[in-house]
MMTF fields as JSON, N, C-alpha, C and O atoms, coordinates in Angstrom:
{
  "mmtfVersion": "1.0.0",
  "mmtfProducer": "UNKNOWN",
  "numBonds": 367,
  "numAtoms": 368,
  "numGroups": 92,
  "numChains": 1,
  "numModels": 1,
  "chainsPerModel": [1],
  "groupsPerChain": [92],
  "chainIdList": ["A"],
  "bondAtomList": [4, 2, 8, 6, 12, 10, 16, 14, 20, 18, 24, 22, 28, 26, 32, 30, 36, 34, 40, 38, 44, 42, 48, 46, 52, 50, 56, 54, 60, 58, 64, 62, 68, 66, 72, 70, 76, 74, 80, 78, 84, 82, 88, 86, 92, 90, 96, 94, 100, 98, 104, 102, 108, 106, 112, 110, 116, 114, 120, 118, 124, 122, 128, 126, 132, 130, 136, 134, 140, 138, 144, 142, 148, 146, 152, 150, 156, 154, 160, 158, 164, 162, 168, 166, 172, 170, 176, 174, 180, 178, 184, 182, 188, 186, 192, 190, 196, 194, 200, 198, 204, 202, 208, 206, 212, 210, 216, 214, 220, 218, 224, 222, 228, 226, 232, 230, 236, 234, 240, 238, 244, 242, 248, 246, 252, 250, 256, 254, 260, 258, 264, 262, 268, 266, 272, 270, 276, 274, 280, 278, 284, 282, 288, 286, 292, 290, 296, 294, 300, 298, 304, 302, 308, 306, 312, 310, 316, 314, 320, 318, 324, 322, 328, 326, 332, 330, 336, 334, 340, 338, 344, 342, 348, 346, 352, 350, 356, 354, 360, 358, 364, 362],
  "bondOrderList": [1, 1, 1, 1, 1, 1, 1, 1, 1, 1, 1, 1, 1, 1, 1, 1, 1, 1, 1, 1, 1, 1, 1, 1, 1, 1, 1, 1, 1, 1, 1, 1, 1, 1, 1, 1, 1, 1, 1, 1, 1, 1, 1, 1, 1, 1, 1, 1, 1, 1, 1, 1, 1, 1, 1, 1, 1, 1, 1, 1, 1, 1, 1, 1, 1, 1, 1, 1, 1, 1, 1, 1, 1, 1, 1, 1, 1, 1, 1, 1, 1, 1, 1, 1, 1, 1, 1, 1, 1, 1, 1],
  "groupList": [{"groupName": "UNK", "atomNameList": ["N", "CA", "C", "O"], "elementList": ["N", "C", "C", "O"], "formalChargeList": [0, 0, 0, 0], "bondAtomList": [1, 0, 2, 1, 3, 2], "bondOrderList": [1, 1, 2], "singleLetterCode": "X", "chemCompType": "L-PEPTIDE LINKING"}],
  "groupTypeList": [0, 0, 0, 0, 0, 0, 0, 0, 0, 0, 0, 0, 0, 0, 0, 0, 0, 0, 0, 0, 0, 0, 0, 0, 0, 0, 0, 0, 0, 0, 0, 0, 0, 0, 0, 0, 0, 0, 0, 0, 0, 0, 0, 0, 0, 0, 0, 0, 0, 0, 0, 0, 0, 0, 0, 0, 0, 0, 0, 0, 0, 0, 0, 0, 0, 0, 0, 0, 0, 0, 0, 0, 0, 0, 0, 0, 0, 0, 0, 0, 0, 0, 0, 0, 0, 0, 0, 0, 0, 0, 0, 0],
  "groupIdList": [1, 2, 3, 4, 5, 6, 7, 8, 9, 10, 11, 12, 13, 14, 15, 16, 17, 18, 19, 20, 21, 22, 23, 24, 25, 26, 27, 28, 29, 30, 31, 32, 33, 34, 35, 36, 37, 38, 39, 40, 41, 42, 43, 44, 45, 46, 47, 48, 49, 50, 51, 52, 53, 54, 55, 56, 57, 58, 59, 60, 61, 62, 63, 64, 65, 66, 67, 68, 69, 70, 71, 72, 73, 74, 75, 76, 77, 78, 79, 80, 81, 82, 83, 84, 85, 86, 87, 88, 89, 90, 91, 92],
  "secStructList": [7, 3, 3, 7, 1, 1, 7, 3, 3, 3, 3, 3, 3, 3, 6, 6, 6, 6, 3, 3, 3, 3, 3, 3, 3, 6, 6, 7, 6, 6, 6, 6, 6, 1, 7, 1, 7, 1, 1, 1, 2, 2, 2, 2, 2, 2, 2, 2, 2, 2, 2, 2, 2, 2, 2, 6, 6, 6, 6, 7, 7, 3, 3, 7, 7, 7, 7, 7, 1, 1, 7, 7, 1, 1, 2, 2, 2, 2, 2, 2, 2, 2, 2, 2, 2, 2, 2, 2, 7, 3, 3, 7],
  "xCoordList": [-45.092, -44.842, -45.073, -44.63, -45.726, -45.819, -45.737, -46.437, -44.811, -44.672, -44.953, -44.113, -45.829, -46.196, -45.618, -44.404, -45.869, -45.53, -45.598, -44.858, -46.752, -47.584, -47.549, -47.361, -47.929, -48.389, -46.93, -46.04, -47.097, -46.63, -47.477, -48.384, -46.975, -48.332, -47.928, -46.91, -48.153, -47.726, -48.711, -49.555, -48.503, -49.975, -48.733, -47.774, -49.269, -48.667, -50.142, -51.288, -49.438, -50.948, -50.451, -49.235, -51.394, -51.612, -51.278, -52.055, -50.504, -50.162, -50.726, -50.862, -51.382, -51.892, -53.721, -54.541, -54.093, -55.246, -55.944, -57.107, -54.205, -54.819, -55.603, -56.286, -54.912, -55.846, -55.188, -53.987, -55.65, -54.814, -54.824, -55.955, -53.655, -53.853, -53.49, -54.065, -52.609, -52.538, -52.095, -51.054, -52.932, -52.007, -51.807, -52.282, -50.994, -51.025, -50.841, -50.607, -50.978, -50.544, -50.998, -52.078, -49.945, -50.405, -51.318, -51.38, -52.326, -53.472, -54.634, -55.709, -54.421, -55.133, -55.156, -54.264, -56.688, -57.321, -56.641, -56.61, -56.236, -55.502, -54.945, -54.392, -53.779, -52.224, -51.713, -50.585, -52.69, -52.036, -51.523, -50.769, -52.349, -51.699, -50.737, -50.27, -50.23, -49.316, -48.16, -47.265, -48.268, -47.266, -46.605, -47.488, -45.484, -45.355, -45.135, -45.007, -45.152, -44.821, -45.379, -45.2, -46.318, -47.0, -45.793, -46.227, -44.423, -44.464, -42.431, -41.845, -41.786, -40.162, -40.165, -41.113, -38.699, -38.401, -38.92, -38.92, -39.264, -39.785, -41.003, -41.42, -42.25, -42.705, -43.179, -44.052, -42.449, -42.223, -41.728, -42.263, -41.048, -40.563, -41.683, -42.132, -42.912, -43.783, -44.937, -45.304, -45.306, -45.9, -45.685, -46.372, -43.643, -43.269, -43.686, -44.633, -43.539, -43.975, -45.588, -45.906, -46.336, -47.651, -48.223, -49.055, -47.582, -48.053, -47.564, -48.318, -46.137, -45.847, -47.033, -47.852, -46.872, -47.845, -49.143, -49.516, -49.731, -50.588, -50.695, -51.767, -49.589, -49.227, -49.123, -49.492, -48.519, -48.528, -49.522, -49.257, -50.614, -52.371, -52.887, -53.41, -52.71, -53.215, -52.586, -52.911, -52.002, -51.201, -50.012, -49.474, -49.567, -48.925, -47.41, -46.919, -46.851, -45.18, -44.033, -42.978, -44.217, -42.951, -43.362, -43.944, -43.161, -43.87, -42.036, -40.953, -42.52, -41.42, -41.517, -42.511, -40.307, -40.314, -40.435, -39.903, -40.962, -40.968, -40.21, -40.755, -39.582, -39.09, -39.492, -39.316, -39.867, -40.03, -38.875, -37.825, -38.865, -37.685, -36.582, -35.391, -37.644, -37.141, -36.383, -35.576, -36.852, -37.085, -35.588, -35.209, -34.529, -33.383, -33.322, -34.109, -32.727, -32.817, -32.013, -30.911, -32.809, -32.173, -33.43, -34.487, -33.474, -34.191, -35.354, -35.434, -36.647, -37.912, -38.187, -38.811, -37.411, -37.752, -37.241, -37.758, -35.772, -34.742, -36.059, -36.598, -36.371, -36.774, -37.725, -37.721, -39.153, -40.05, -39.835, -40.489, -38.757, -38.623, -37.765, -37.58, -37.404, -36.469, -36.973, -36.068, -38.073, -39.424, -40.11, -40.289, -40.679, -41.223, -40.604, -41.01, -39.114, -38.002, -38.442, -38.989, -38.212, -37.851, -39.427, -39.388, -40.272, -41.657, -41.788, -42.574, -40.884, -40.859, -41.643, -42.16, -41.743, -41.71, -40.881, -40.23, -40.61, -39.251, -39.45, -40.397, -38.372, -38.367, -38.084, -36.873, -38.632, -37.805, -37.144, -36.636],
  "yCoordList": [110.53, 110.1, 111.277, 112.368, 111.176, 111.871, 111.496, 110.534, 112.135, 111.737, 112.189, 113.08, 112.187, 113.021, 112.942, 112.831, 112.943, 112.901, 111.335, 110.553, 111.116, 110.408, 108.308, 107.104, 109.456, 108.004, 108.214, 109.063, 107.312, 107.485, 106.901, 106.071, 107.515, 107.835, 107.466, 108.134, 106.741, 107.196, 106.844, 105.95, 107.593, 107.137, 107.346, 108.072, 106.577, 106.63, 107.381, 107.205, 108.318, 108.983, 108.843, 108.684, 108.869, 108.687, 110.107, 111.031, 110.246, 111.898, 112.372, 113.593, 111.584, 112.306, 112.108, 112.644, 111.453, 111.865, 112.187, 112.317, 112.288, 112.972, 111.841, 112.093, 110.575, 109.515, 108.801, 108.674, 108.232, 107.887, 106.217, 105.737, 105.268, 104.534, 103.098, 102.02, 103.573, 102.86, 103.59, 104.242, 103.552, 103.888, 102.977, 101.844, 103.445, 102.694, 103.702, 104.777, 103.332, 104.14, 103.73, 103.14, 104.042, 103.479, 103.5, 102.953, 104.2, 104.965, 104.063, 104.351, 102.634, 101.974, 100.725, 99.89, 100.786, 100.009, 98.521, 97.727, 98.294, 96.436, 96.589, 95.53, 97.747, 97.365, 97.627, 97.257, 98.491, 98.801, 97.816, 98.156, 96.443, 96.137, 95.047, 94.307, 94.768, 94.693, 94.818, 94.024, 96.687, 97.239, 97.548, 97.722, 97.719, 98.181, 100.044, 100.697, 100.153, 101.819, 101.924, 100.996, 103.281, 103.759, 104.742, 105.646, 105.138, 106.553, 106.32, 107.118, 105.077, 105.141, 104.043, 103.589, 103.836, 103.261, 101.629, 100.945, 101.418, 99.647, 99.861, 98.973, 100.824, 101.213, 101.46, 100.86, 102.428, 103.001, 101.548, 101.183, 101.093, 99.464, 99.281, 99.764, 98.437, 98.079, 98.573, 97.934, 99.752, 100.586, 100.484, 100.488, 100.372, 100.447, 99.004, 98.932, 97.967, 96.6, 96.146, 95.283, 96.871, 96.774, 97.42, 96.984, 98.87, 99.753, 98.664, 98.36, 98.106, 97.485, 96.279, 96.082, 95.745, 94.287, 94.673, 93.937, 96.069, 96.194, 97.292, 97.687, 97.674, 97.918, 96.811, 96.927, 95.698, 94.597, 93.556, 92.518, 93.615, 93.217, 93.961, 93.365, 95.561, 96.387, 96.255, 96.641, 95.813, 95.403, 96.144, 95.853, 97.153, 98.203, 97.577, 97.486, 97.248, 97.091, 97.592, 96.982, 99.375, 99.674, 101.307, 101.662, 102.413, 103.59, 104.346, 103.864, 105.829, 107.001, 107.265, 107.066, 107.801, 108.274, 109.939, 110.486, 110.723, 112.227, 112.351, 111.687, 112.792, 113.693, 115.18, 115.81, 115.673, 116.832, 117.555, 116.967, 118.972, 119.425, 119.013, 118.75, 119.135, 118.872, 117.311, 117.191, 116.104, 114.998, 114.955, 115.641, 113.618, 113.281, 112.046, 111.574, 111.171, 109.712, 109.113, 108.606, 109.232, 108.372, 108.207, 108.541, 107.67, 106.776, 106.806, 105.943, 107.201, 106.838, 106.345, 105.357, 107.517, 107.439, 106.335, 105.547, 106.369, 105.388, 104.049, 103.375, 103.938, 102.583, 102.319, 101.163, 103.435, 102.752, 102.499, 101.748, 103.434, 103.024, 101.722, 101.233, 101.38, 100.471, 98.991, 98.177, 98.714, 98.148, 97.879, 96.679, 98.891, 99.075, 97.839, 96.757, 98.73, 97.598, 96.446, 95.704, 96.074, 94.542, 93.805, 92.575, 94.196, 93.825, 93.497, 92.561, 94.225, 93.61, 94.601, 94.226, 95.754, 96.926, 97.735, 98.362, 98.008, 98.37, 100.127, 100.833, 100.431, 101.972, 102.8, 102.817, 103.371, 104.431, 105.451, 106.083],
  "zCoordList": [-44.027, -42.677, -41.744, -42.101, -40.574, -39.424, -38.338, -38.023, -37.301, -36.454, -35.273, -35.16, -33.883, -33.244, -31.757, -31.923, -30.459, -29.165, -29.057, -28.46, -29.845, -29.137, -30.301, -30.127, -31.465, -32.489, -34.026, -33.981, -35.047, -35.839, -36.928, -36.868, -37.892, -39.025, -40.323, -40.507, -41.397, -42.612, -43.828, -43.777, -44.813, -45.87, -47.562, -47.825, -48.086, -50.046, -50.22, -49.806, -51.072, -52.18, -53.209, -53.311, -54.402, -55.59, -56.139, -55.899, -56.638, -56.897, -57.712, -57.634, -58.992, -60.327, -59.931, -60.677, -58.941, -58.245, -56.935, -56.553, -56.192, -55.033, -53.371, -52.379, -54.002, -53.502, -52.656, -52.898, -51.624, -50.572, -50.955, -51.041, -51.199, -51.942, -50.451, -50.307, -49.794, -48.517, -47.426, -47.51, -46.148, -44.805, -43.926, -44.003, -42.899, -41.653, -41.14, -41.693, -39.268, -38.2, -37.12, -37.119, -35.368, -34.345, -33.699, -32.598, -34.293, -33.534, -33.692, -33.165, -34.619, -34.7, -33.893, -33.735, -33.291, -32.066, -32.248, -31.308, -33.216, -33.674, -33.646, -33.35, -33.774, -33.458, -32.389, -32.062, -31.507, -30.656, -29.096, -28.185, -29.32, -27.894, -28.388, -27.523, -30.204, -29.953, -30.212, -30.501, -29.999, -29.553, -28.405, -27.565, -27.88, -26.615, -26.236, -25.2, -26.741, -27.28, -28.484, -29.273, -28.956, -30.587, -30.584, -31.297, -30.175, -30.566, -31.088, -31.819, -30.47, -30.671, -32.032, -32.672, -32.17, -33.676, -33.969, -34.992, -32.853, -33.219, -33.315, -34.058, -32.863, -33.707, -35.116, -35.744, -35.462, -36.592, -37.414, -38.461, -37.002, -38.01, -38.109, -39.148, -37.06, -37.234, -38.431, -39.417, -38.038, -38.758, -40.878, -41.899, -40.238, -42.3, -42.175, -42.959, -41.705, -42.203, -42.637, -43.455, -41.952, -42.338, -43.331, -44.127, -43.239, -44.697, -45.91, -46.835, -45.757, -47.062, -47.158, -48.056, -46.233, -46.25, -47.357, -48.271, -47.0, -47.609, -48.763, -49.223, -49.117, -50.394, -51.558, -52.726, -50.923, -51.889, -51.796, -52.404, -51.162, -51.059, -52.249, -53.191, -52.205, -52.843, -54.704, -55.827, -54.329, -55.823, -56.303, -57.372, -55.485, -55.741, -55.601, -54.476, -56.485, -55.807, -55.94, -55.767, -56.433, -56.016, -55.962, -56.987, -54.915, -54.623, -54.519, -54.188, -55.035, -54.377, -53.112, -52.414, -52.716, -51.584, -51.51, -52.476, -50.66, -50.995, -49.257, -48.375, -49.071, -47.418, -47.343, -48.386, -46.568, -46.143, -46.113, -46.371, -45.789, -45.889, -44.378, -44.211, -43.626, -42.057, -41.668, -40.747, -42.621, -42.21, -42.863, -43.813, -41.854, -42.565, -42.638, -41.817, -43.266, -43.197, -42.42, -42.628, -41.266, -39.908, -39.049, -39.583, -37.608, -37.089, -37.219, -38.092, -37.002, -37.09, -38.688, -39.075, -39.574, -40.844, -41.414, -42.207, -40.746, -41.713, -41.377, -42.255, -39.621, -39.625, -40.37, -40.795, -40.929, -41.225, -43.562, -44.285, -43.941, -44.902, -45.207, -46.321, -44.304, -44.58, -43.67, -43.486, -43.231, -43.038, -44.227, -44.434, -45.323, -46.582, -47.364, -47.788, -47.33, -48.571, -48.245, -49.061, -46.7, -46.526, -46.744, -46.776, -46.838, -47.03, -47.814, -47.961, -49.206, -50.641, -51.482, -52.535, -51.088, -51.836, -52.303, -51.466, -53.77, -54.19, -54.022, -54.368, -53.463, -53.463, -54.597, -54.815, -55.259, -56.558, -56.325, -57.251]
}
């Protein structure tokens, strides 16, 4: 997950190859009008609901979570992992 001034970002990689297996983020020309804001927590909901949507297209149904050292589990983050869950992606 990244989060900037401006957009919010997040991608699953494939750890044992390095491979970006699904992203999302607001910076994309289709989501953006309908959003009303790319950058606060409804957002970021948005954002975890679509990455999951297409985690489980992709076949993938249940990914780790990694946090940064900085990141705590509360609002942008809490919202977009907890977006993921409700999508029907199981968290490990």
């Amino acid at each position: 997950m990244h989060f900037s001034n401006k957009y919010v970002s997040t991608q699953v990689v494939h750890t044992p190859t390095a491979t970006v297996s699904a992203s999302a983020s607001s910076k994309e020309k289709l989501l953006r009008p309908t959003m009303e804001s790319t950058r606060d927590v409804a957002a970021a909901s948005k954002i975890g609901k679509i990455l999951g949507e297409r985690l489980l297209l992709k076949g993938i149904p249940a990914v780790s979570v990694f946090l940064k050292r900085e990141q705590r589990y509360h609002g942008k983050v809490k919202a977009v992992i907890d977006s993921v869950r409700d999508a029907g992606v199981k968290l490990l």
